PDB file of C-alpha atoms and ligand atoms in Angstrom:
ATOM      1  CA  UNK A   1       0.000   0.000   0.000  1.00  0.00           C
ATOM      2  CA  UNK A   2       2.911   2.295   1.028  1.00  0.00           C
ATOM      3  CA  UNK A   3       4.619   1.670  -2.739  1.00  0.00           C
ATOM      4  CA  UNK A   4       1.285   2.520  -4.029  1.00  0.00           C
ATOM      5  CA  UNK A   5       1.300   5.658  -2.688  1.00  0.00           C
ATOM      6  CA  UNK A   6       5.313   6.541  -3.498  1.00  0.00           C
ATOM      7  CA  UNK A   7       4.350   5.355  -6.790  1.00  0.00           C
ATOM      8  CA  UNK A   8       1.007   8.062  -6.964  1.00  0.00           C
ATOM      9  CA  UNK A   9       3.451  10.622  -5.688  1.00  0.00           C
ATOM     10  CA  UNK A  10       6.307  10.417  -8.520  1.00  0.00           C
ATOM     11  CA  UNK A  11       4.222   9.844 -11.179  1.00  0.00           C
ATOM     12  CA  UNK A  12       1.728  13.366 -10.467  1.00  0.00           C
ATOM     13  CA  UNK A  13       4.913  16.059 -11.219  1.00  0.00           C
ATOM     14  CA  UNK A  14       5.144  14.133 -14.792  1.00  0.00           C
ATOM     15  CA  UNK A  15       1.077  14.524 -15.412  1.00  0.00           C
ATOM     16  CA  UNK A  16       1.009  17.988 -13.917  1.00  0.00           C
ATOM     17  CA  UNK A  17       3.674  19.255 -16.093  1.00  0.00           C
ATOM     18  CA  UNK A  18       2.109  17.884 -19.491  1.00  0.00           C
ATOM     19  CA  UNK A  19      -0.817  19.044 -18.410  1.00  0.00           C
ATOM     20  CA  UNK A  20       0.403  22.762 -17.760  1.00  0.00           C
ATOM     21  CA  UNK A  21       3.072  23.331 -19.543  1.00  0.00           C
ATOM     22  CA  UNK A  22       4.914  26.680 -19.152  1.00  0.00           C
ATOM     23  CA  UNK A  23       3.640  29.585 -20.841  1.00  0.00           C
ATOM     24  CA  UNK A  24       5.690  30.611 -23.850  1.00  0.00           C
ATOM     25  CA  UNK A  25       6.327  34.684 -23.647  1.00  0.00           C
ATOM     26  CA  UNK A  26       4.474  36.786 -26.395  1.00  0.00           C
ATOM     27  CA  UNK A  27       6.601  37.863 -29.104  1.00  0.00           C
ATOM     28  CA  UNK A  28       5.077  41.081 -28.381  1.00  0.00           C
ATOM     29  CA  UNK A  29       5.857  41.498 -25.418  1.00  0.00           C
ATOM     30  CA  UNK A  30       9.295  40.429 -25.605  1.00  0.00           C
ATOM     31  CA  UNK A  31      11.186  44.038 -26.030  1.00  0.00           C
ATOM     32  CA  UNK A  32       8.815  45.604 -23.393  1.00  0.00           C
ATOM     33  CA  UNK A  33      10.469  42.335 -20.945  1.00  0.00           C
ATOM     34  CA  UNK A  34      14.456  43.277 -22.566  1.00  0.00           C
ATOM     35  CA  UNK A  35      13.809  47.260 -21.482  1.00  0.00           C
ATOM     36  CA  UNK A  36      15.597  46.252 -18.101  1.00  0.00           C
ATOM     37  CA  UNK A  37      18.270  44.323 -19.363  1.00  0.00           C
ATOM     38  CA  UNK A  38      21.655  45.448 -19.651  1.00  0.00           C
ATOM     39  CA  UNK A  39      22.124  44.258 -23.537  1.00  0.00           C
ATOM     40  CA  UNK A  40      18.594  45.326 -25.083  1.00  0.00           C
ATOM     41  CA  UNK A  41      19.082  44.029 -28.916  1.00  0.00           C
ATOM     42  CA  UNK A  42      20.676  41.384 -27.925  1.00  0.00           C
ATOM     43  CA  UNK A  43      17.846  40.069 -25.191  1.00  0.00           C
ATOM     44  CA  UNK A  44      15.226  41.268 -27.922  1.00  0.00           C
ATOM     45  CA  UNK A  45      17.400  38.804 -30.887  1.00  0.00           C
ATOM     46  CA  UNK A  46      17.661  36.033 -28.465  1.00  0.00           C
ATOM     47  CA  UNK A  47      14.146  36.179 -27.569  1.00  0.00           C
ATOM     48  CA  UNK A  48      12.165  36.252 -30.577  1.00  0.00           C
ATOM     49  CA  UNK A  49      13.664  32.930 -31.390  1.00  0.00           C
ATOM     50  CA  UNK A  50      11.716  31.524 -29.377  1.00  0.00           C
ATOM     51  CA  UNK A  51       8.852  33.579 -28.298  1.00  0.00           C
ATOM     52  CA  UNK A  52       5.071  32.773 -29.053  1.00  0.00           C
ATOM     53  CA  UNK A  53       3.708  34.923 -31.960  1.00  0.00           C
ATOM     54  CA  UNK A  54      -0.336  34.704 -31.113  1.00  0.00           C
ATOM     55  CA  UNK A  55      -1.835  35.591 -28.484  1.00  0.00           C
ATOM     56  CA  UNK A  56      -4.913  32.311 -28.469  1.00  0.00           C
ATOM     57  CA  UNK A  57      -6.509  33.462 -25.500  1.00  0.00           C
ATOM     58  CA  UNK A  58      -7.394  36.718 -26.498  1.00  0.00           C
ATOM     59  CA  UNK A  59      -9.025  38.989 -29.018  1.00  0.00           C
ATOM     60  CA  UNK A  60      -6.409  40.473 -31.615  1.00  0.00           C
ATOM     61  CA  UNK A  61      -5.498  43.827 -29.681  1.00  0.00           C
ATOM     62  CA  UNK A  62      -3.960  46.833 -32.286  1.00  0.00           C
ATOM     63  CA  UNK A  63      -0.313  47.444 -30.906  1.00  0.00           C
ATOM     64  CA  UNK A  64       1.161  50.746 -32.921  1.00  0.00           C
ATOM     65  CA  UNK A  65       4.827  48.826 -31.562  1.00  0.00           C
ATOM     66  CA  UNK A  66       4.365  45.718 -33.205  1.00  0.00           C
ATOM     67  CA  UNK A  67       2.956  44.200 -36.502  1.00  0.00           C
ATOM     68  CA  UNK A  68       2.701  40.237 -37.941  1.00  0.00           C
ATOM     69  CA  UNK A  69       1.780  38.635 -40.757  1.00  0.00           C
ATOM     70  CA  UNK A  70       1.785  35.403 -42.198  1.00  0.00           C
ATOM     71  CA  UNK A  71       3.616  34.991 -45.361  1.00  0.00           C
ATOM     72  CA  UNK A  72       2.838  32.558 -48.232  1.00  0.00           C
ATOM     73  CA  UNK A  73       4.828  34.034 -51.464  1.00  0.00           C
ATOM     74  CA  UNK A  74       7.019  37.160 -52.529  1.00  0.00           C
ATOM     75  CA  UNK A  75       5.007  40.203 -51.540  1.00  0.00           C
ATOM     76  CA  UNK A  76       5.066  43.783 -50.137  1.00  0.00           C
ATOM     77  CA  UNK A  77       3.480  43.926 -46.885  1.00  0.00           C
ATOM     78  CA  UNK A  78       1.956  47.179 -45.648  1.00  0.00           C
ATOM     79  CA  UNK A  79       2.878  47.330 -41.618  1.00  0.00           C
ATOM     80  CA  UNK A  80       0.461  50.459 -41.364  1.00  0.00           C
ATOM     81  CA  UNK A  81       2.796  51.646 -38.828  1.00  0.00           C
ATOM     82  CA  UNK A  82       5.121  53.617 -41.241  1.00  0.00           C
ATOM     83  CA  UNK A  83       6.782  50.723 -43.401  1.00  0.00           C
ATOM     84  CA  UNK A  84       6.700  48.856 -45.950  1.00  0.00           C
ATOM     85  CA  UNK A  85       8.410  45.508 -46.359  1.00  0.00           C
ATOM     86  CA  UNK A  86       8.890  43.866 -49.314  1.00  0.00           C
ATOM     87  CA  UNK A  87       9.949  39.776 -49.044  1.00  0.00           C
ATOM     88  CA  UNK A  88      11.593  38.387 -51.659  1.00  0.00           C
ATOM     89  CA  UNK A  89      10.884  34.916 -53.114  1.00  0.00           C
ATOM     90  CA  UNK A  90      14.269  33.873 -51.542  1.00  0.00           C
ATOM     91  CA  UNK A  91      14.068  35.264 -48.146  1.00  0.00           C
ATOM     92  CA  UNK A  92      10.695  33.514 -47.558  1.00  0.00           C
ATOM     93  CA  UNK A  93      12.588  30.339 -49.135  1.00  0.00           C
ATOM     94  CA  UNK A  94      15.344  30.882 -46.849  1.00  0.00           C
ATOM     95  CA  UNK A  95      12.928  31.048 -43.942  1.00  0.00           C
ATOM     96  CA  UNK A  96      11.128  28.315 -44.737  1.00  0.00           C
ATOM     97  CA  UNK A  97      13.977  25.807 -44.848  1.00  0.00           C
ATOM     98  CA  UNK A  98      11.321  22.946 -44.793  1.00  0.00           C
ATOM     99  CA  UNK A  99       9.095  24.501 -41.982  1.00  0.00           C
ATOM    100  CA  UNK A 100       5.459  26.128 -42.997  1.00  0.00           C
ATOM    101  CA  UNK A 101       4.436  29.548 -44.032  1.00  0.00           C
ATOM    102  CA  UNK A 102       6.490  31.862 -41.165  1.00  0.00           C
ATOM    103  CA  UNK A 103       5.326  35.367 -39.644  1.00  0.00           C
ATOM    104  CA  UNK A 104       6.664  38.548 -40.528  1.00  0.00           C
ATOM    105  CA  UNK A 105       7.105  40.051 -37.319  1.00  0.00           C
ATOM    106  CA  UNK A 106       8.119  43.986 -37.197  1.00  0.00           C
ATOM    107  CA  UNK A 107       8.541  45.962 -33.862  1.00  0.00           C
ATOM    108  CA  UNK A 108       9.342  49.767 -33.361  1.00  0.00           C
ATOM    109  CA  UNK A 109      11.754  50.008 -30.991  1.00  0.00           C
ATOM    110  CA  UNK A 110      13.242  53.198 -28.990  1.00  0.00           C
ATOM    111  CA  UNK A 111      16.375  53.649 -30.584  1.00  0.00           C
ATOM    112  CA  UNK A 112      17.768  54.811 -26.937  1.00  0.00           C
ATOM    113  CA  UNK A 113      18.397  50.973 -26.910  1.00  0.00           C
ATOM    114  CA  UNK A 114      20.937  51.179 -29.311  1.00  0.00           C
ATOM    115  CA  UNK A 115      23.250  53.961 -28.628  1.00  0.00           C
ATOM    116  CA  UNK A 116      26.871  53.023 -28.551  1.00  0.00           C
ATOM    117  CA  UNK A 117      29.934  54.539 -28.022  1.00  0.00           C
ATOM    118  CA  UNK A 118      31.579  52.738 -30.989  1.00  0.00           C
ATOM    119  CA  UNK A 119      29.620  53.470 -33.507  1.00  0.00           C
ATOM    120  CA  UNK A 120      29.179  55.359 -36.388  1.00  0.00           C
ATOM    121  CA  UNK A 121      28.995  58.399 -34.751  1.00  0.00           C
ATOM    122  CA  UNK A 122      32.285  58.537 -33.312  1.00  0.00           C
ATOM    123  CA  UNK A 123      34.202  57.206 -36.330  1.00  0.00           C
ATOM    124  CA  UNK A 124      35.456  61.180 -36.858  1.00  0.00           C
ATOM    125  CA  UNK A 125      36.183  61.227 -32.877  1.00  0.00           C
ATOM    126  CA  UNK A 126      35.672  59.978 -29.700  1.00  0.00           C
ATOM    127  CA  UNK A 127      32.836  61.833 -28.024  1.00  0.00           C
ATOM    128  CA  UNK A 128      29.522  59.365 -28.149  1.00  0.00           C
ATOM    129  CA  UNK A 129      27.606  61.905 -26.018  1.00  0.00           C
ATOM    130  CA  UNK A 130      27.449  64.948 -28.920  1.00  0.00           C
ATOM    131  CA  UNK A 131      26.136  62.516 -31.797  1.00  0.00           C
ATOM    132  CA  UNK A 132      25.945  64.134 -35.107  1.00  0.00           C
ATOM    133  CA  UNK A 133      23.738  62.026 -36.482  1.00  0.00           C
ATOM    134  CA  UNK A 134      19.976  61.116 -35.652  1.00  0.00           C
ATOM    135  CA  UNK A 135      17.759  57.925 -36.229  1.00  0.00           C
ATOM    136  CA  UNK A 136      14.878  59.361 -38.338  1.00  0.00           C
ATOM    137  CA  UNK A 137      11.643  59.005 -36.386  1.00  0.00           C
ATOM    138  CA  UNK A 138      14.183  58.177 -33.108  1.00  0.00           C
ATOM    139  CA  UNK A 139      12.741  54.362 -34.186  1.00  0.00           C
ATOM    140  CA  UNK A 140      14.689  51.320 -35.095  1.00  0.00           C
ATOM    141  CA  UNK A 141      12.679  48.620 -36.811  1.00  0.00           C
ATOM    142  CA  UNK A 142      13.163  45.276 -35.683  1.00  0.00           C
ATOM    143  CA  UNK A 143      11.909  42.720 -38.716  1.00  0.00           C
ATOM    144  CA  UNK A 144      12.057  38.875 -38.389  1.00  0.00           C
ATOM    145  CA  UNK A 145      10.847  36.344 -40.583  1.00  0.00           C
ATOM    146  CA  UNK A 146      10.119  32.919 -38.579  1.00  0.00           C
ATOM    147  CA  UNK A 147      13.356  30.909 -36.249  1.00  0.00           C
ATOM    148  CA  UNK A 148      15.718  30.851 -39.247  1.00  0.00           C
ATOM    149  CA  UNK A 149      18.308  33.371 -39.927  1.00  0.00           C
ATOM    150  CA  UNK A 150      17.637  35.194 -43.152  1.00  0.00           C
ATOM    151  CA  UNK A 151      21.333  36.212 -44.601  1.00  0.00           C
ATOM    152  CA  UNK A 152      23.267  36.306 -47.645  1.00  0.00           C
ATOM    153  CA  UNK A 153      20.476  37.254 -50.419  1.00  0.00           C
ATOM    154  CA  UNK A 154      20.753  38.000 -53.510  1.00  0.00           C
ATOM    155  CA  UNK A 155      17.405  38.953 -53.791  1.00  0.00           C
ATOM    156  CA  UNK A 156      17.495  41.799 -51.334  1.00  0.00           C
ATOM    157  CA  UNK A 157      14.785  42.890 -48.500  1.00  0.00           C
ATOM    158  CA  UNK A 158      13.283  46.049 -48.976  1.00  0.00           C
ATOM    159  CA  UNK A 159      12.122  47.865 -45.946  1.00  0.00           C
ATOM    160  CA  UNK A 160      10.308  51.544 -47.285  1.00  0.00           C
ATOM    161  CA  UNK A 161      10.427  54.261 -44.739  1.00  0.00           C
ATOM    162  CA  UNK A 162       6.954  56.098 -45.779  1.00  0.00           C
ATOM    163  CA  UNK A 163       7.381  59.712 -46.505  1.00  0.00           C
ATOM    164  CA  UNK A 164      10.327  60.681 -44.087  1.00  0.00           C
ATOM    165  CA  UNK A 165       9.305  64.737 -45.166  1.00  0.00           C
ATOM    166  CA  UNK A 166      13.157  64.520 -44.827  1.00  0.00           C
ATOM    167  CA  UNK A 167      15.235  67.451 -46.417  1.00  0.00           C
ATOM    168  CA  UNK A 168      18.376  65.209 -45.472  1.00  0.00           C
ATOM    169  CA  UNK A 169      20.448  62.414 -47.078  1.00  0.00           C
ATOM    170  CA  UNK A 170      19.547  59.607 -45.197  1.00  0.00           C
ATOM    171  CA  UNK A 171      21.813  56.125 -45.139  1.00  0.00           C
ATOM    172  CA  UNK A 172      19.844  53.120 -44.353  1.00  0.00           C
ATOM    173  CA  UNK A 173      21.972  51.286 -41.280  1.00  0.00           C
ATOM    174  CA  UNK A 174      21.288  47.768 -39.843  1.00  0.00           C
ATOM    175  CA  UNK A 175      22.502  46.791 -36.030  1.00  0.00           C
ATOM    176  CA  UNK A 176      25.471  44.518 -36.123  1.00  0.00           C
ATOM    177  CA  UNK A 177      26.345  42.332 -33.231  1.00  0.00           C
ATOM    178  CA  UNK A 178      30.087  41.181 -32.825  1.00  0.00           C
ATOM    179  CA  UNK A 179      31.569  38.469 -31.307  1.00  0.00           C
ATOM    180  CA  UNK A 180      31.355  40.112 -27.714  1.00  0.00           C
ATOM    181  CA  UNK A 181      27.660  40.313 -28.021  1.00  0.00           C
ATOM    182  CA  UNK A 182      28.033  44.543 -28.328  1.00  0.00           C
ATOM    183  CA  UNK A 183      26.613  45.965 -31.423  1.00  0.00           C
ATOM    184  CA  UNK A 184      27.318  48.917 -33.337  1.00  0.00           C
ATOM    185  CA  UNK A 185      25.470  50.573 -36.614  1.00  0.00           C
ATOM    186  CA  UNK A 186      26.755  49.425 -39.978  1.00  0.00           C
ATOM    187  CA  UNK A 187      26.115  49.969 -43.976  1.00  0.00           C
ATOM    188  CA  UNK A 188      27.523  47.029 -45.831  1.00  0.00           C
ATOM    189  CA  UNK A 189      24.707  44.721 -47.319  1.00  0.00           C
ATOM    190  CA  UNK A 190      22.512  47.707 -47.093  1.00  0.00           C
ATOM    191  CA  UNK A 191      22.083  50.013 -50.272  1.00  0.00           C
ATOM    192  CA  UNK A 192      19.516  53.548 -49.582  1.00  0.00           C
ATOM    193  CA  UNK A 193      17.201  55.094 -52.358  1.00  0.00           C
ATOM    194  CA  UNK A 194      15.278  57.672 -51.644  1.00  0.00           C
ATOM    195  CA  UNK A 195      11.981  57.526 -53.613  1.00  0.00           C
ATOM    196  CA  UNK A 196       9.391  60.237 -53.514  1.00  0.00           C
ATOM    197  CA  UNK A 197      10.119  61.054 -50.041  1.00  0.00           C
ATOM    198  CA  UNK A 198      10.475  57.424 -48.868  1.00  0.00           C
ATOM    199  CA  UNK A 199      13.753  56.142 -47.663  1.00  0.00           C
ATOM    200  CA  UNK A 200      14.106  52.697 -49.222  1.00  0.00           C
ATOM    201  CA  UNK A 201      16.567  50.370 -47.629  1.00  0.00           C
ATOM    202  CA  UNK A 202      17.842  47.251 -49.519  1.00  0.00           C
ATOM    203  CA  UNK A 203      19.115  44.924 -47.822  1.00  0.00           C
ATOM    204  CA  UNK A 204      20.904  41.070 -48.029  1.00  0.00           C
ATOM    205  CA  UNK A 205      19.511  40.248 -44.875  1.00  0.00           C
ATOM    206  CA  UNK A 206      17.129  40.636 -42.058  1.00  0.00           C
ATOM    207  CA  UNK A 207      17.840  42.358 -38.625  1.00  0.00           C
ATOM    208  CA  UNK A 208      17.558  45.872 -36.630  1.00  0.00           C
ATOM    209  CA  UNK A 209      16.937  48.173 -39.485  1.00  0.00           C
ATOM    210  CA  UNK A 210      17.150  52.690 -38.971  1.00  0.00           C
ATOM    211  CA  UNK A 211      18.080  55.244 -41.382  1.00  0.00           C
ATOM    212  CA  UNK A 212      20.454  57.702 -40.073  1.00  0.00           C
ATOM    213  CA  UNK A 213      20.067  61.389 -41.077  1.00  0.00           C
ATOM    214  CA  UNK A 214      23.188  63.133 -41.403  1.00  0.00           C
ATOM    215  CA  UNK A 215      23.116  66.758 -39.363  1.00  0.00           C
ATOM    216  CA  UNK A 216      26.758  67.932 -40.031  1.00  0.00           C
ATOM    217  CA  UNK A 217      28.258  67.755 -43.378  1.00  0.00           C
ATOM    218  CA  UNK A 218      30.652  66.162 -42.819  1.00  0.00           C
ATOM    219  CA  UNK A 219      29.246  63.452 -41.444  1.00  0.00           C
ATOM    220  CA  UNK A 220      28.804  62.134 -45.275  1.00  0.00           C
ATOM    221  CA  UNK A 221      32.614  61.118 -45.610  1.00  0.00           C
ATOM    222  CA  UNK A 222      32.455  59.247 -42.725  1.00  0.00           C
ATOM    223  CA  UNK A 223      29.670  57.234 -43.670  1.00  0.00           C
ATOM    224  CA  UNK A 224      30.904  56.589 -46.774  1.00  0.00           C
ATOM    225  CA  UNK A 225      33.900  55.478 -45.669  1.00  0.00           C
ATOM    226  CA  UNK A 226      31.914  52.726 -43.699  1.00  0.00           C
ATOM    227  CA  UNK A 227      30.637  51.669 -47.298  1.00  0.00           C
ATOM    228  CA  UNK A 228      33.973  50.590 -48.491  1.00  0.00           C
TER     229      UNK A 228
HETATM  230  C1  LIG B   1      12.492  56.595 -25.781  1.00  0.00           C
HETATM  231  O1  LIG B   1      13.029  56.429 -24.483  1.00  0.00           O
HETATM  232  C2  LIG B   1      13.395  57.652 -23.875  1.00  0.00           C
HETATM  233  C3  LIG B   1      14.099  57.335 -22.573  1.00  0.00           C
HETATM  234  O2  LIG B   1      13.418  56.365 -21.833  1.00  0.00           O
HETATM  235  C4  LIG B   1      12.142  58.501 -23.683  1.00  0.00           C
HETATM  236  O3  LIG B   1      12.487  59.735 -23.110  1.00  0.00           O
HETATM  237  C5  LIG B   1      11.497  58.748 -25.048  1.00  0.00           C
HETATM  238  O4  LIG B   1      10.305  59.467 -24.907  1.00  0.00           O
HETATM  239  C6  LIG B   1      11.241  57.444 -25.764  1.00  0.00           C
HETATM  240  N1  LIG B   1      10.810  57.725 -27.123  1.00  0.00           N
HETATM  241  C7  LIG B   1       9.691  57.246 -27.631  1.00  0.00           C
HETATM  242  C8  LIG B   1       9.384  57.616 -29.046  1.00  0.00           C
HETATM  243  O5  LIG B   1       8.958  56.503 -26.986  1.00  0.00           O
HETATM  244  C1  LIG B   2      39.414  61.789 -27.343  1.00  0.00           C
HETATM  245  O1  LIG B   2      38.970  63.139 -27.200  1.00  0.00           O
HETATM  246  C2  LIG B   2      39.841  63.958 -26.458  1.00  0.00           C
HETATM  247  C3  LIG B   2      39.185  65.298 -26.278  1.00  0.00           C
HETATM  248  O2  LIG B   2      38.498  65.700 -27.422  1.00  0.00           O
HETATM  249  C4  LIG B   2      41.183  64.053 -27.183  1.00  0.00           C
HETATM  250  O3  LIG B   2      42.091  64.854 -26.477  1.00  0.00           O
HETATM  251  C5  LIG B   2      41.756  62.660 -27.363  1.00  0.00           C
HETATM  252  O4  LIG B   2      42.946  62.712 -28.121  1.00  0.00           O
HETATM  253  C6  LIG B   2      40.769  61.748 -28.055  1.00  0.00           C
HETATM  254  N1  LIG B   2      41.274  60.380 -28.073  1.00  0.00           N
HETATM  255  C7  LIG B   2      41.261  59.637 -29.169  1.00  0.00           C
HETATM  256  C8  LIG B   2      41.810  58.253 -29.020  1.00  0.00           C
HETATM  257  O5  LIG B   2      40.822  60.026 -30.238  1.00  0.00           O
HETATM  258  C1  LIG B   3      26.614  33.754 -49.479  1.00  0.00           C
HETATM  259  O1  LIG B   3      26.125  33.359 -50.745  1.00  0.00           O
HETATM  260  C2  LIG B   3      27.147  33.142 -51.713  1.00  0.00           C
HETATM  261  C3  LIG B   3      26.486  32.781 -53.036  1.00  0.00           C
HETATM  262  O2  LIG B   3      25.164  33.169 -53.100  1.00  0.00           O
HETATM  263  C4  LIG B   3      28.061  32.022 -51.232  1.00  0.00           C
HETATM  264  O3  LIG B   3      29.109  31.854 -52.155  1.00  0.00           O
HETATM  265  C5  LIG B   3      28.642  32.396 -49.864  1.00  0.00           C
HETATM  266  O4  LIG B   3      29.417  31.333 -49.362  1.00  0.00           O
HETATM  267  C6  LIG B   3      27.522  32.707 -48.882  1.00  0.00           C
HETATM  268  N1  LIG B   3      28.116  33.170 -47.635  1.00  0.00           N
HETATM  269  C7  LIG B   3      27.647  32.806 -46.441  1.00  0.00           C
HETATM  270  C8  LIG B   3      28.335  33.387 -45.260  1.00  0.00           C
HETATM  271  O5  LIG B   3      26.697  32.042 -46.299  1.00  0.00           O
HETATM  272  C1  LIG B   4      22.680  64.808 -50.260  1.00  0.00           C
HETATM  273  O1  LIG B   4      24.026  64.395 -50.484  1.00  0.00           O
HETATM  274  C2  LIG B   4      24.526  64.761 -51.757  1.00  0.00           C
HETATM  275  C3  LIG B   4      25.889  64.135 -51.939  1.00  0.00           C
HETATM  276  O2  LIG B   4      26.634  64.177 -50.751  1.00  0.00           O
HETATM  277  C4  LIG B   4      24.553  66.279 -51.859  1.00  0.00           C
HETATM  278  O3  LIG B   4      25.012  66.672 -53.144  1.00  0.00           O
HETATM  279  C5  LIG B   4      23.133  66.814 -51.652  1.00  0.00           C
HETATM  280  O4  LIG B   4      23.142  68.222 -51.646  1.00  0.00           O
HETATM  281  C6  LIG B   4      22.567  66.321 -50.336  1.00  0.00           C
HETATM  282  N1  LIG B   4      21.162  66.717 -50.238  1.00  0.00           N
HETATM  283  C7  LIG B   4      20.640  67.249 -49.151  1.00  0.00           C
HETATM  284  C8  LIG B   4      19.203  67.615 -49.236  1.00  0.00           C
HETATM  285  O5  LIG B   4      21.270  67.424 -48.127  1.00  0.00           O
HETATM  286  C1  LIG B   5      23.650  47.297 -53.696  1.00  0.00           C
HETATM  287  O1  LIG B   5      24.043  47.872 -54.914  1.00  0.00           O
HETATM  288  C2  LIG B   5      25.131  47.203 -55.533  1.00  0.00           C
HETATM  289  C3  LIG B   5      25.530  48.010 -56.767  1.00  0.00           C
HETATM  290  O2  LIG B   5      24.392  48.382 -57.494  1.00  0.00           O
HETATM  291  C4  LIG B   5      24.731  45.773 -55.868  1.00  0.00           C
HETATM  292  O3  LIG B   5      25.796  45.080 -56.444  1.00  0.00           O
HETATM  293  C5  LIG B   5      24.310  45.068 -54.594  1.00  0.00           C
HETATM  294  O4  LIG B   5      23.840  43.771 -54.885  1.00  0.00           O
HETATM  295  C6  LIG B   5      23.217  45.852 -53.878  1.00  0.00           C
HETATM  296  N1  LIG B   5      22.957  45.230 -52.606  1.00  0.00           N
HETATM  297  C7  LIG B   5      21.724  45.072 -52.117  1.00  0.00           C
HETATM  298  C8  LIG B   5      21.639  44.411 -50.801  1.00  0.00           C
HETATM  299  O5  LIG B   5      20.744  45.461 -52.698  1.00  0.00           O
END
């Protein structure tokens, strides 16, 4: 009778936890839950790996932060926030890699998150505090297209800021992580047209996406020089 019971005893953690299992954190939530951590892009990256995209429970709620979609074939999607984002067939193909049709998930993040003192901005010197350069709209665009990593294309990703009103030369910039898990602002895979108002970045890959408005003049060289 005693074994009986041990037996009752071990066997009710193992039921309990199939029958709860842990709640998986909303993908829209996650860079609301990162705003306290130390690394911010990095806790948001890591994050939406593995975060849940729905929210089952509830009615659809309108977030102006955060916008998905599912996608099925090459197409433009309209985030109604600002953006436009066009998927190429080979990004989707990339980011499918034998999986279903993923979500396009884009959040607006404060680009406080993302100031660094090795950056752009101090390529001409070392002062990060005086920046001569601005994010336009102070907004970085975080854009994700299911678990894969979507790199290398040569059909680019087109993300369309919608009319900037800028009177500025803009340069499209993506958030590049090194080795140490630090990030700093960079150009390369990213080319910037400006189309009836719009900055339109192309880009080989998917990530933290801004466009950077030059304020001094000379800021131009510098960013240039990044190009190369
Ligand atoms: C971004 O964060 C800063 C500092 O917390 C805050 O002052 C600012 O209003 C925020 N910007 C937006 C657009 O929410
Ligand atoms: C950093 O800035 C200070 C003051 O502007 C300057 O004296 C110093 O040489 C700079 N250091 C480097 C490594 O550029
Ligand atoms: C990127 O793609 C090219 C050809 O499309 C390939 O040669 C290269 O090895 C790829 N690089 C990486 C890092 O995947
Ligand atoms: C944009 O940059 C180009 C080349 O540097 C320059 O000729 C042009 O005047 C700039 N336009 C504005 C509006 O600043
Ligand atoms: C950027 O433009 C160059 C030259 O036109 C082109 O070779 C390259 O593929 C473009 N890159 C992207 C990501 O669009």
């Amino acid at each position: 009778m005693r074994g009986f019971c041990c037996v009752v005893l071990w066997i009710f953690p193992i039921f309990s936890s199939t029958i709860a299992p842990p709640e998986r954190e909303l993908c829209r939530k996650v860079p609301e839950k990162c705003r306290t951590e130390q690394n911010v892009p990095l806790c948001i990256e890591d994050r939406m790996k593995t975060c849940e995209n729905k929210d089952h429970r509830g009615p659809v709620i309108y977030d102006p932060k955060y916008f998905s979609i599912q996608i099925s074939s090459e197409e433009t999607v309209d985030t109604e926030r600002g953006y436009l984002i066009h998927i190429s067939d080979e990004a989707l193909q990339r980011s499918r890699n034998g999986l279903g049709d993923p979500n396009l998930i884009v959040s607006l993040i404060n680009e406080t998150f993302f100031r660094v003192s090795s950056s752009l901005n101090t390529k001409k010197g070392n002062d990060s505090s005086k920046p001569d350069t601005i994010l336009h709209g102070q907004t970085v665009l975080g854009v994700w297209l299911g678990k894969n990593e979507v790199q290398n294309l040569s059909q680019p990703v087109q993300i369309r800021f919608i009319d900037t009103k800028q009177s500025q030369n803009g340069t499209c910039v993506y958030w590049h992580f090194e080795d140490n898990g630090k990030g700093n602002w960079r150009t390369d895979g990213c080319n910037t047209t400006i189309d009836n108002g719009d900055f339109v970045c192309s880009c080989n890959h998917l990530s933290f996406f801004a466009v950077l408005i030059e304020l001094a003049p000379e800021m131009t060289s510098s960013v240039f020089q990044m190009c190369t």
